[in-house]
Amino acid sequence: MKTLVCTKPGEFKYATREIPQLQPGQAVIKIKRIGICGTDLHAFEGTQPYFEYPRILGHELSGELIAFDDAPGFEIGESVTFIPYFYCGKCIACRNGKQNACVNIKVCGVHQDGGMAEYYAVPSYSLVHGEGLSFDALALIEPLAIGAHGVKKAGITKDEFVLVIGAGPIGLGTMEFARIAGAKVIALDVNSERLRFCKEKLKVEHVINATDPDVIAQLKYITNDDMPTVVIDATGNLKAINNAFQYMAHGARYVLIGLQKGEICFSHPEFHKREATLMSSRNATREDFEHVVSSMKNKLVDPTTYITHRVSFDQVKDEFEGWLNPARGVIKAMVEIV
């Protein structure tokens, strides 16, 4: 089978390897769609934490189930996706039901080779039923589940003002699930085209350009001088993360979905006087995946909205670097394997 390997930052190479053979407790999927996410882009840039080269990227995947062991309820030929965070089942996190934060976690395409390949083997416990959704939709469940998990961590209540920083695919999904939770969503980004996408496609009422000199004044105006009670970062940008501490209401919760390599820095007195809460949100759980599937089936989320670029597997090597250019207007690039 053909694979695409990121051999080092800035370099891809097509290669071949044997089609995976069925092993006990595993399933084999014929890959049909590969969504390109920020993790893939950061790995190509050389800025992704927890990463080593060479690596086959890709964890936003869907395809046809062609073989499995120990997967009750699944059928050969079924359309599936899977939860790409492979856990040990034994550590403190797993024993407490937090497999998404397993001490020994192996994230597909990060800690081990991913699914930029024609076939891919996964643990059977990770399989997710297709539920009649398209291959495109199934490949987008994982990034949307990331946002859904962050929203769940925030514990949003109806009519809260929720500031989501970053209007990339993860941020956009976060906005959608904050809306579904009943929030009044505010989008903050430096890219005016992304902000227009928020208003026109996702119907986000309030958008602010982070380069404006009066961001705090705009937040005060929108929230009737209260400031947002939930702030969620989906940028992974150190400056954006540090700036956001000043956007919190007293008693606010700040959830970090975005990830970067540096150290967070903030004023302890300012944080303390707010009695604020700081949380990280890592990956997603099966419950989050099921919430996304249900939301798609009930037409609360339209996954096709996010797909702005589409290429064949043979074109990825030549097209990938261009997706890093903001001028290309990429929200979600989708790779098709026939």
Short mmCIF file of C-alpha atoms in Angstrom, two decimals:
data_model
loop_
_atom_site.label_atom_id
_atom_site.label_comp_id
_atom_site.label_asym_id
_atom_site.label_seq_id
_atom_site.Cartn_x
_atom_site.Cartn_y
_atom_site.Cartn_z
CA MET A 1 0.00 0.00 0.00
CA LYS A 2 1.02 3.63 -0.46
CA THR A 3 1.81 5.84 2.53
CA LEU A 4 2.89 9.47 2.95
CA VAL A 5 5.70 10.03 5.43
CA CYS A 6 6.77 13.34 7.01
CA THR A 7 10.49 12.58 7.06
CA LYS A 8 11.48 15.86 8.73
CA PRO A 9 10.01 19.35 9.13
CA GLY A 10 9.02 20.66 5.72
CA GLU A 11 9.45 17.38 3.86
CA PHE A 12 7.05 14.64 2.74
CA LYS A 13 7.89 11.43 0.90
CA TYR A 14 5.58 8.78 -0.56
CA ALA A 15 6.56 5.24 0.40
CA THR A 16 5.14 1.74 0.38
CA ARG A 17 4.68 -0.79 3.13
CA GLU A 18 2.74 -3.99 3.67
CA ILE A 19 -1.02 -3.79 4.19
CA PRO A 20 -1.59 -4.42 7.93
CA GLN A 21 -2.68 -7.94 8.76
CA LEU A 22 -5.43 -8.50 11.29
CA GLN A 23 -4.12 -8.98 14.84
CA PRO A 24 -6.03 -10.01 17.98
CA GLY A 25 -8.08 -7.14 19.38
CA GLN A 26 -7.59 -5.02 16.27
CA ALA A 27 -9.55 -3.87 13.24
CA VAL A 28 -8.37 -2.97 9.73
CA ILE A 29 -9.89 -0.02 7.88
CA LYS A 30 -9.63 0.81 4.19
CA ILE A 31 -9.13 4.58 4.42
CA LYS A 32 -11.46 6.78 2.36
CA ARG A 33 -11.00 10.26 3.84
CA ILE A 34 -8.20 12.05 5.71
CA GLY A 35 -8.90 15.43 7.28
CA ILE A 36 -5.89 17.73 7.65
CA CYS A 37 -5.72 19.28 11.11
CA GLY A 38 -3.56 21.75 13.00
CA THR A 39 -1.52 18.92 14.47
CA ASP A 40 -0.53 17.82 10.96
CA LEU A 41 0.34 21.38 9.95
CA HIS A 42 2.37 21.97 13.12
CA ALA A 43 4.22 18.68 12.63
CA PHE A 44 5.11 19.74 9.10
CA GLU A 45 6.33 23.09 10.45
CA GLY A 46 8.31 21.43 13.24
CA THR A 47 6.35 23.09 16.06
CA GLN A 48 4.28 20.14 17.33
CA PRO A 49 4.99 18.97 20.93
CA TYR A 50 5.38 15.24 21.70
CA PHE A 51 6.60 14.60 18.16
CA GLU A 52 9.41 12.65 16.50
CA TYR A 53 10.38 12.15 12.84
CA PRO A 54 9.91 10.33 10.54
CA ARG A 55 6.18 9.98 11.07
CA ILE A 56 3.11 9.13 9.03
CA LEU A 57 0.60 11.84 9.93
CA GLY A 58 -3.18 11.69 9.95
CA HIS A 59 -5.78 11.02 12.63
CA GLU A 60 -8.99 12.56 11.22
CA LEU A 61 -9.96 9.44 9.33
CA SER A 62 -12.88 7.48 7.97
CA GLY A 63 -13.21 4.42 5.84
CA GLU A 64 -14.59 0.96 5.27
CA LEU A 65 -14.18 -1.74 7.90
CA ILE A 66 -12.61 -4.73 6.12
CA ALA A 67 -11.56 -6.96 9.04
CA PHE A 68 -11.88 -7.04 12.81
CA ASP A 69 -11.43 -9.10 15.94
CA ASP A 70 -13.45 -8.59 19.13
CA ALA A 71 -15.73 -5.79 17.89
CA PRO A 72 -19.27 -6.87 18.79
CA GLY A 73 -21.98 -5.07 16.82
CA PHE A 74 -19.76 -4.10 13.89
CA GLU A 75 -20.03 -5.55 10.38
CA ILE A 76 -17.58 -6.05 7.53
CA GLY A 77 -18.13 -3.34 4.93
CA GLU A 78 -19.51 -0.86 7.44
CA SER A 79 -18.50 2.81 7.21
CA VAL A 80 -16.59 3.75 10.36
CA THR A 81 -14.32 6.21 12.05
CA PHE A 82 -12.41 5.66 15.27
CA ILE A 83 -11.16 7.43 18.39
CA PRO A 84 -7.45 7.98 17.65
CA TYR A 85 -6.20 8.17 21.25
CA PHE A 86 -4.97 4.69 22.08
CA TYR A 87 -4.81 4.12 25.84
CA CYS A 88 -3.29 1.56 28.20
CA GLY A 89 -6.33 0.91 30.40
CA LYS A 90 -4.16 0.55 33.51
CA CYS A 91 -2.84 3.96 34.56
CA ILE A 92 -4.41 6.37 37.06
CA ALA A 93 -6.17 8.33 34.30
CA CYS A 94 -7.63 5.22 32.65
CA ARG A 95 -8.75 3.80 36.00
CA ASN A 96 -10.62 7.06 36.60
CA GLY A 97 -12.32 7.04 33.20
CA LYS A 98 -10.02 9.64 31.63
CA GLN A 99 -8.62 7.53 28.81
CA ASN A 100 -8.23 10.74 26.79
CA ALA A 101 -5.44 11.73 29.21
CA CYS A 102 -3.84 8.29 29.60
CA VAL A 103 -0.34 8.43 31.07
CA ASN A 104 0.88 6.11 28.29
CA ILE A 105 -1.32 7.48 25.51
CA LYS A 106 -0.41 6.90 21.88
CA VAL A 107 -2.13 9.42 19.65
CA CYS A 108 -2.43 8.25 16.09
CA GLY A 109 -0.22 10.35 13.83
CA VAL A 110 1.68 11.88 16.76
CA HIS A 111 3.17 9.25 19.07
CA GLN A 112 2.85 6.52 16.45
CA ASP A 113 2.30 6.40 12.70
CA GLY A 114 -1.07 7.66 11.59
CA GLY A 115 -3.45 7.05 8.76
CA MET A 116 -2.07 8.84 5.70
CA ALA A 117 -2.13 5.43 4.07
CA GLU A 118 -4.48 3.27 2.07
CA TYR A 119 -5.14 0.91 5.01
CA TYR A 120 -4.84 1.37 8.74
CA ALA A 121 -5.08 -0.94 11.77
CA VAL A 122 -6.60 0.31 15.04
CA PRO A 123 -7.60 -1.21 18.38
CA SER A 124 -11.12 -2.60 18.06
CA TYR A 125 -12.21 -0.69 21.18
CA SER A 126 -11.64 2.57 19.27
CA LEU A 127 -14.15 1.92 16.47
CA VAL A 128 -17.11 4.27 16.02
CA HIS A 129 -20.19 3.32 13.98
CA GLY A 130 -20.87 5.32 10.83
CA GLU A 131 -24.56 5.80 11.68
CA GLY A 132 -25.36 6.51 8.03
CA LEU A 133 -23.10 9.57 7.90
CA SER A 134 -20.90 10.29 4.87
CA PHE A 135 -17.17 9.58 4.82
CA ASP A 136 -16.61 13.35 4.88
CA ALA A 137 -18.72 13.74 8.01
CA LEU A 138 -17.10 10.77 9.73
CA ALA A 139 -13.62 12.19 9.16
CA LEU A 140 -14.72 15.42 10.84
CA ILE A 141 -16.10 13.85 14.01
CA GLU A 142 -12.72 13.85 15.78
CA PRO A 143 -11.90 17.57 15.41
CA LEU A 144 -15.45 18.50 16.37
CA ALA A 145 -15.21 16.19 19.40
CA ILE A 146 -12.14 18.16 20.55
CA GLY A 147 -14.30 21.28 20.74
CA ALA A 148 -17.20 19.40 22.31
CA HIS A 149 -14.88 18.12 25.03
CA GLY A 150 -13.59 21.61 25.83
CA VAL A 151 -17.15 22.90 26.04
CA LYS A 152 -18.08 20.05 28.38
CA LYS A 153 -15.07 20.87 30.58
CA ALA A 154 -16.23 24.48 30.79
CA GLY A 155 -19.63 23.46 32.17
CA ILE A 156 -21.42 26.13 30.14
CA THR A 157 -24.90 27.21 31.23
CA LYS A 158 -27.58 28.84 29.11
CA ASP A 159 -26.98 32.46 28.04
CA GLU A 160 -23.42 32.64 29.36
CA PHE A 161 -21.06 34.76 27.33
CA VAL A 162 -18.38 32.42 26.01
CA LEU A 163 -15.29 33.85 24.31
CA VAL A 164 -13.63 31.41 21.88
CA ILE A 165 -10.18 32.53 20.78
CA GLY A 166 -9.09 31.11 17.44
CA ALA A 167 -11.33 30.52 14.44
CA GLY A 168 -9.51 27.54 12.99
CA PRO A 169 -11.33 24.21 12.67
CA ILE A 170 -11.03 23.38 16.40
CA GLY A 171 -12.19 26.85 17.42
CA LEU A 172 -15.08 26.77 14.97
CA GLY A 173 -16.23 23.42 16.34
CA THR A 174 -15.90 24.80 19.86
CA MET A 175 -18.15 27.71 18.91
CA GLU A 176 -20.74 25.33 17.48
CA PHE A 177 -20.90 23.20 20.61
CA ALA A 178 -20.89 26.24 22.88
CA ARG A 179 -23.92 27.43 20.90
CA ILE A 180 -25.57 24.01 21.25
CA ALA A 181 -24.94 24.27 25.02
CA GLY A 182 -26.87 27.54 25.05
CA ALA A 183 -24.02 30.05 25.15
CA LYS A 184 -23.83 33.52 23.67
CA VAL A 185 -20.68 33.04 21.63
CA ILE A 186 -18.00 35.65 20.95
CA ALA A 187 -15.33 34.81 18.35
CA LEU A 188 -11.86 36.38 18.55
CA ASP A 189 -9.26 35.96 15.81
CA VAL A 190 -6.67 37.95 13.88
CA ASN A 191 -8.00 36.80 10.51
CA SER A 192 -10.90 38.88 9.21
CA GLU A 193 -11.89 36.21 6.67
CA ARG A 194 -12.17 33.60 9.41
CA LEU A 195 -14.31 36.01 11.42
CA ARG A 196 -16.55 36.56 8.40
CA PHE A 197 -16.88 32.77 8.12
CA CYS A 198 -18.00 32.70 11.77
CA LYS A 199 -20.75 35.24 11.13
CA GLU A 200 -21.94 34.00 7.75
CA LYS A 201 -21.62 30.22 8.08
CA LEU A 202 -21.90 29.58 11.83
CA LYS A 203 -24.15 32.55 12.66
CA VAL A 204 -21.88 33.71 15.50
CA GLU A 205 -23.41 37.00 16.62
CA HIS A 206 -20.32 38.67 18.06
CA VAL A 207 -16.90 38.72 16.37
CA ILE A 208 -13.81 40.73 17.34
CA ASN A 209 -10.52 41.11 15.50
CA ALA A 210 -7.72 40.49 18.00
CA THR A 211 -5.58 43.15 16.31
CA ASP A 212 -8.09 45.86 17.27
CA PRO A 213 -6.71 48.17 19.98
CA ASP A 214 -9.97 48.10 21.96
CA VAL A 215 -10.63 44.36 22.40
CA ILE A 216 -11.37 44.73 26.12
CA ALA A 217 -13.73 47.65 25.48
CA GLN A 218 -15.59 45.60 22.88
CA LEU A 219 -15.89 42.66 25.27
CA LYS A 220 -17.24 44.95 27.98
CA TYR A 221 -19.79 46.41 25.58
CA ILE A 222 -21.00 42.98 24.39
CA THR A 223 -21.25 41.55 27.93
CA ASN A 224 -22.81 44.62 29.57
CA ASP A 225 -19.52 45.38 31.35
CA ASP A 226 -19.28 41.89 32.89
CA MET A 227 -16.67 40.27 30.59
CA PRO A 228 -17.01 36.62 29.47
CA THR A 229 -17.60 34.03 32.17
CA VAL A 230 -15.98 31.36 29.98
CA VAL A 231 -12.84 31.87 27.88
CA ILE A 232 -11.64 29.05 25.63
CA ASP A 233 -8.35 29.16 23.76
CA ALA A 234 -8.18 27.20 20.51
CA THR A 235 -5.10 28.89 19.06
CA GLY A 236 -2.13 27.19 20.68
CA ASN A 237 -0.44 30.58 20.38
CA LEU A 238 1.50 31.66 23.48
CA LYS A 239 0.77 35.38 23.09
CA ALA A 240 -2.93 34.73 22.61
CA ILE A 241 -3.06 32.38 25.60
CA ASN A 242 -1.32 34.87 27.90
CA ASN A 243 -3.41 37.83 26.66
CA ALA A 244 -6.65 36.01 27.36
CA PHE A 245 -6.24 36.10 31.13
CA GLN A 246 -7.31 39.76 30.98
CA TYR A 247 -10.55 38.87 29.20
CA MET A 248 -12.06 36.87 32.07
CA ALA A 249 -14.97 37.95 34.22
CA HIS A 250 -14.68 37.55 37.97
CA GLY A 251 -15.42 33.89 38.69
CA ALA A 252 -14.66 32.90 35.09
CA ARG A 253 -13.38 29.58 33.79
CA TYR A 254 -10.51 29.53 31.29
CA VAL A 255 -10.14 26.34 29.23
CA LEU A 256 -7.01 25.66 27.16
CA ILE A 257 -7.74 23.46 24.16
CA GLY A 258 -4.82 24.88 22.19
CA LEU A 259 -1.35 23.57 22.96
CA GLN A 260 2.05 25.24 22.63
CA LYS A 261 5.59 24.54 23.81
CA GLY A 262 6.27 27.57 26.00
CA GLU A 263 5.40 28.60 29.55
CA ILE A 264 2.17 30.37 30.43
CA CYS A 265 2.70 33.69 32.23
CA PHE A 266 0.03 35.71 34.01
CA SER A 267 -0.47 38.06 36.94
CA HIS A 268 -1.26 36.03 40.03
CA PRO A 269 -3.07 38.93 41.79
CA GLU A 270 -5.30 39.52 38.76
CA PHE A 271 -6.07 35.81 38.48
CA HIS A 272 -6.53 35.41 42.22
CA LYS A 273 -8.91 38.32 42.73
CA ARG A 274 -11.20 36.83 40.08
CA GLU A 275 -11.20 33.46 41.86
CA ALA A 276 -10.75 32.16 38.32
CA THR A 277 -10.42 28.55 37.21
CA LEU A 278 -7.81 27.39 34.70
CA MET A 279 -8.31 24.06 32.95
CA SER A 280 -6.72 22.13 30.13
CA SER A 281 -8.79 20.09 27.71
CA ARG A 282 -7.02 17.17 26.07
CA ASN A 283 -8.39 15.08 23.21
CA ALA A 284 -11.96 13.80 23.65
CA THR A 285 -13.93 10.89 25.08
CA ARG A 286 -16.33 8.41 23.49
CA GLU A 287 -19.14 10.43 25.05
CA ASP A 288 -17.91 13.47 23.10
CA PHE A 289 -17.77 11.47 19.87
CA GLU A 290 -21.33 10.26 20.44
CA HIS A 291 -22.46 13.84 21.13
CA VAL A 292 -20.98 14.95 17.80
CA VAL A 293 -22.58 12.07 15.90
CA SER A 294 -25.96 12.86 17.47
CA SER A 295 -25.56 16.56 16.67
CA MET A 296 -24.75 15.77 13.04
CA LYS A 297 -27.69 13.39 12.68
CA ASN A 298 -30.04 15.97 14.23
CA LYS A 299 -28.76 18.67 11.82
CA LEU A 300 -27.37 20.82 14.65
CA VAL A 301 -23.97 20.74 12.97
CA ASP A 302 -23.27 20.62 9.23
CA PRO A 303 -19.78 19.13 8.84
CA THR A 304 -19.55 19.95 5.14
CA THR A 305 -19.46 23.66 6.06
CA TYR A 306 -15.84 23.27 7.13
CA ILE A 307 -14.43 21.68 3.96
CA THR A 308 -12.87 24.40 1.81
CA HIS A 309 -10.20 22.39 -0.04
CA ARG A 310 -10.29 18.86 -1.45
CA VAL A 311 -7.46 16.83 -3.02
CA SER A 312 -6.61 13.25 -3.91
CA PHE A 313 -4.06 11.31 -1.88
CA ASP A 314 -1.55 11.61 -4.73
CA GLN A 315 -1.75 15.43 -4.57
CA VAL A 316 -1.08 15.89 -0.84
CA LYS A 317 2.72 16.11 -1.05
CA ASP A 318 2.55 19.00 -3.53
CA GLU A 319 -0.40 20.82 -1.98
CA PHE A 320 0.32 20.52 1.74
CA GLU A 321 2.77 23.40 2.24
CA GLY A 322 0.34 25.81 0.56
CA TRP A 323 -2.28 25.08 3.22
CA LEU A 324 -0.05 26.88 5.73
CA ASN A 325 -0.55 30.13 3.82
CA PRO A 326 -3.44 32.15 5.35
CA ALA A 327 -4.09 33.68 1.92
CA ARG A 328 -5.30 30.28 0.71
CA GLY A 329 -8.27 30.55 3.06
CA VAL A 330 -8.09 26.96 4.24
CA ILE A 331 -10.56 25.99 6.91
CA LYS A 332 -10.46 22.23 6.40
CA ALA A 333 -8.60 20.36 3.66
CA MET A 334 -10.00 16.92 2.95
CA VAL A 335 -8.00 14.16 1.28
CA GLU A 336 -9.85 11.54 -0.75
CA ILE A 337 -8.63 8.00 -1.39
CA VAL A 338 -10.65 6.24 -4.07
#
